[in-house]
Tab-separated table of C-alpha atoms in Angstrom:
chain	number	residue	atom	x	y	z
A	10	UNK	CA	-2.619	32.423	24.718
A	11	UNK	CA	-5.467	33.815	22.644
A	12	UNK	CA	-8.435	31.848	21.324
A	13	UNK	CA	-7.299	32.053	17.685
A	14	UNK	CA	-3.948	30.472	18.516
A	15	UNK	CA	-5.707	27.728	20.538
A	16	UNK	CA	-7.833	26.809	17.514
A	17	UNK	CA	-4.758	26.752	15.275
A	18	UNK	CA	-2.890	24.508	17.708
A	19	UNK	CA	-5.798	22.074	17.931
A	20	UNK	CA	-6.157	22.044	14.143
A	21	UNK	CA	-2.432	21.355	13.562
A	22	UNK	CA	-2.223	18.631	16.196
A	23	UNK	CA	-5.347	16.929	14.841
A	24	UNK	CA	-4.011	17.053	11.285
A	25	UNK	CA	-0.608	15.672	12.301
A	26	UNK	CA	-2.191	12.799	14.229
A	27	UNK	CA	-4.445	11.944	11.262
A	28	UNK	CA	-1.466	11.930	8.888
A	29	UNK	CA	0.575	9.739	11.229
A	30	UNK	CA	-2.253	7.249	11.779
A	31	UNK	CA	-2.973	6.933	8.052
A	32	UNK	CA	0.746	6.643	7.267
A	33	UNK	CA	1.228	3.990	9.927
A	34	UNK	CA	-1.571	1.849	8.555
A	35	UNK	CA	-1.274	2.246	4.778
A	36	UNK	CA	1.687	0.851	2.883
A	37	UNK	CA	2.862	0.728	-0.676
A	38	UNK	CA	3.201	-2.855	-1.886
A	39	UNK	CA	5.463	-3.337	-4.909
A	40	UNK	CA	3.649	-5.901	-7.056
A	41	UNK	CA	6.109	-8.653	-7.959
A	42	UNK	CA	8.744	-7.297	-5.583
A	43	UNK	CA	11.967	-6.324	-7.369
A	44	UNK	CA	10.778	-7.881	-10.641
A	45	UNK	CA	7.699	-5.670	-10.920
A	46	UNK	CA	4.721	-6.385	-13.202
A	47	UNK	CA	6.391	-8.478	-15.870
A	48	UNK	CA	6.026	-11.711	-17.791
A	49	UNK	CA	7.326	-15.059	-16.508
A	50	UNK	CA	6.693	-14.251	-12.825
A	51	UNK	CA	4.603	-16.447	-10.553
A	52	UNK	CA	2.255	-13.848	-9.015
A	53	UNK	CA	0.295	-16.560	-7.208
A	54	UNK	CA	3.438	-17.511	-5.290
A	55	UNK	CA	4.382	-13.860	-4.720
A	56	UNK	CA	0.887	-12.962	-3.403
A	57	UNK	CA	0.841	-16.004	-1.095
A	58	UNK	CA	3.817	-14.494	0.756
A	59	UNK	CA	2.142	-11.096	1.243
A	60	UNK	CA	-0.702	-9.748	3.352
A	61	UNK	CA	-2.978	-7.044	1.992
A	62	UNK	CA	-5.085	-4.646	4.046
A	63	UNK	CA	-7.573	-1.847	3.437
A	64	UNK	CA	-5.636	1.345	2.770
A	65	UNK	CA	-2.637	-0.371	1.184
A	66	UNK	CA	-1.556	0.777	-2.266
A	67	UNK	CA	-0.499	-1.683	-4.961
A	68	UNK	CA	2.399	-0.248	-6.946
A	69	UNK	CA	2.666	-1.675	-10.464
A	70	UNK	CA	5.974	-1.056	-12.277
A	71	UNK	CA	6.053	-2.106	-15.930
A	72	UNK	CA	6.865	-1.116	-19.499
A	73	UNK	CA	3.635	0.449	-20.757
A	74	UNK	CA	4.653	-0.300	-24.365
A	75	UNK	CA	4.270	-4.023	-23.720
A	76	UNK	CA	2.070	-4.444	-20.649
A	77	UNK	CA	-1.010	-3.013	-18.973
A	78	UNK	CA	-2.992	-3.641	-15.785
A	79	UNK	CA	-6.737	-4.209	-15.684
A	80	UNK	CA	-8.865	-4.981	-12.664
A	81	UNK	CA	-11.374	-7.681	-13.647
A	82	UNK	CA	-13.880	-9.966	-11.970
A	83	UNK	CA	-13.000	-13.526	-10.919
A	84	UNK	CA	-14.411	-15.180	-14.054
A	85	UNK	CA	-12.480	-12.868	-16.376
A	86	UNK	CA	-9.363	-13.419	-14.248
A	87	UNK	CA	-9.661	-17.193	-14.572
A	88	UNK	CA	-10.266	-16.955	-18.358
A	89	UNK	CA	-7.794	-14.096	-19.032
A	90	UNK	CA	-10.677	-12.129	-20.516
A	91	UNK	CA	-10.084	-8.340	-20.642
A	92	UNK	CA	-13.642	-7.535	-21.789
A	93	UNK	CA	-15.865	-5.610	-19.372
A	94	UNK	CA	-12.978	-4.836	-17.024
A	95	UNK	CA	-13.697	-3.054	-13.739
A	96	UNK	CA	-10.831	-0.544	-13.931
A	97	UNK	CA	-7.888	0.213	-16.186
A	98	UNK	CA	-4.965	0.865	-13.851
A	99	UNK	CA	-2.567	1.679	-16.694
A	100	UNK	CA	-1.428	5.268	-16.852
A	101	UNK	CA	2.309	5.463	-17.279
A	102	UNK	CA	4.001	2.257	-16.158
A	103	UNK	CA	4.479	3.398	-12.559
A	104	UNK	CA	0.883	3.110	-11.416
A	105	UNK	CA	-0.724	2.766	-8.001
A	106	UNK	CA	-4.056	1.357	-6.951
A	107	UNK	CA	-5.595	1.828	-3.505
A	108	UNK	CA	-7.241	-1.168	-1.859
A	109	UNK	CA	-10.337	0.513	-0.451
A	110	UNK	CA	-12.377	-2.429	0.817
A	111	UNK	CA	-11.950	-5.921	2.214
A	112	UNK	CA	-12.643	-8.275	-0.687
A	113	UNK	CA	-10.906	-10.247	-3.414
A	114	UNK	CA	-9.243	-8.253	-6.187
A	115	UNK	CA	-8.236	-9.619	-9.586
A	116	UNK	CA	-5.760	-8.047	-12.025
A	117	UNK	CA	-4.584	-9.174	-15.456
A	118	UNK	CA	-2.395	-8.008	-18.299
A	119	UNK	CA	-4.680	-7.849	-21.325
A	120	UNK	CA	-1.963	-7.984	-23.989
A	121	UNK	CA	-1.778	-11.784	-24.156
A	122	UNK	CA	0.617	-12.255	-21.259
A	123	UNK	CA	-2.153	-13.256	-18.866
A	124	UNK	CA	-2.116	-16.741	-20.415
A	125	UNK	CA	1.530	-17.055	-19.338
A	126	UNK	CA	0.669	-16.150	-15.747
A	127	UNK	CA	0.735	-12.346	-15.773
A	128	UNK	CA	-2.266	-12.071	-13.480
A	129	UNK	CA	-2.734	-11.390	-9.802
A	130	UNK	CA	-5.446	-12.410	-7.326
A	131	UNK	CA	-5.350	-11.052	-3.786
A	132	UNK	CA	-7.603	-11.136	-0.750
A	133	UNK	CA	-7.716	-7.848	1.165
A	134	UNK	CA	-8.329	-7.954	4.919
A	135	UNK	CA	-9.978	-5.290	7.084
A	136	UNK	CA	-6.942	-4.138	9.033
A	137	UNK	CA	-3.405	-5.098	9.798
A	138	UNK	CA	-2.804	-7.178	12.913
A	139	UNK	CA	-1.398	-5.638	16.065
A	140	UNK	CA	2.395	-5.539	16.220
A	141	UNK	CA	4.109	-8.545	17.747
A	142	UNK	CA	5.062	-8.279	21.412
A	143	UNK	CA	8.706	-7.398	22.098
A	144	UNK	CA	11.123	-10.325	22.221
A	145	UNK	CA	12.203	-11.762	25.555
A	146	UNK	CA	15.677	-12.712	26.692
A	147	UNK	CA	19.175	-11.506	25.793
A	148	UNK	CA	18.294	-10.151	22.343
A	149	UNK	CA	15.349	-8.060	23.583
A	150	UNK	CA	17.246	-4.765	23.760
A	151	UNK	CA	19.002	-5.254	20.405
A	152	UNK	CA	15.692	-6.110	18.737
A	153	UNK	CA	13.994	-3.131	20.330
A	154	UNK	CA	16.559	-0.705	18.922
A	155	UNK	CA	16.801	-2.263	15.447
A	156	UNK	CA	13.497	-0.894	14.145
A	157	UNK	CA	12.809	1.785	16.716
A	158	UNK	CA	13.620	4.865	14.598
A	159	UNK	CA	10.751	4.102	12.259
A	160	UNK	CA	8.367	3.795	15.228
A	161	UNK	CA	9.708	6.795	17.162
A	162	UNK	CA	10.010	9.281	14.280
A	163	UNK	CA	6.277	10.163	13.939
A	164	UNK	CA	6.007	10.653	17.715
A	165	UNK	CA	9.105	12.847	17.680
A	166	UNK	CA	7.714	14.968	14.825
A	167	UNK	CA	4.389	15.376	16.631
A	168	UNK	CA	6.099	16.323	19.904
A	169	UNK	CA	8.312	18.899	18.187
A	170	UNK	CA	5.314	20.365	16.324
A	171	UNK	CA	3.338	20.730	19.546
A	172	UNK	CA	6.352	22.293	21.259
A	173	UNK	CA	6.806	24.848	18.456
A	174	UNK	CA	3.110	25.700	18.381
A	175	UNK	CA	2.805	26.187	22.144
A	176	UNK	CA	6.144	27.740	23.015
A	177	UNK	CA	7.283	29.547	19.876
């Protein structure tokens, strides 16, 4: 093998590992679940059932003719005040926002719906917890196979890429 091919192999393997690690950590969280960013939804209840981590992406789905999404500070969140917002998330009604640091985030709809509860407060944590240990007992094998394709696929892709690069 020549030196140029060695460098290419190392570069490809490094890039694939970085993509897999970032993809394994980050997730897209659909704000409001199936109901999206809409009026008459209890976002406090919805957020209490979720965990948010650095690297996650909030995915806001809404009708941009009626709604918008603004990131605001805590005081403006509590008072439904859109003035001096931090960021306007609204682009086209299918908008994403990356959670880049561990802190509290506050979002409101500035078109009057905030007063009816169209606002979201979340607390972002540093990193996701380690996966749970495998179950014990009779259901251990069934549980192991139920979600294994998602866990095995990135490793399979990496192994096949390394194989192709070294032996092709």
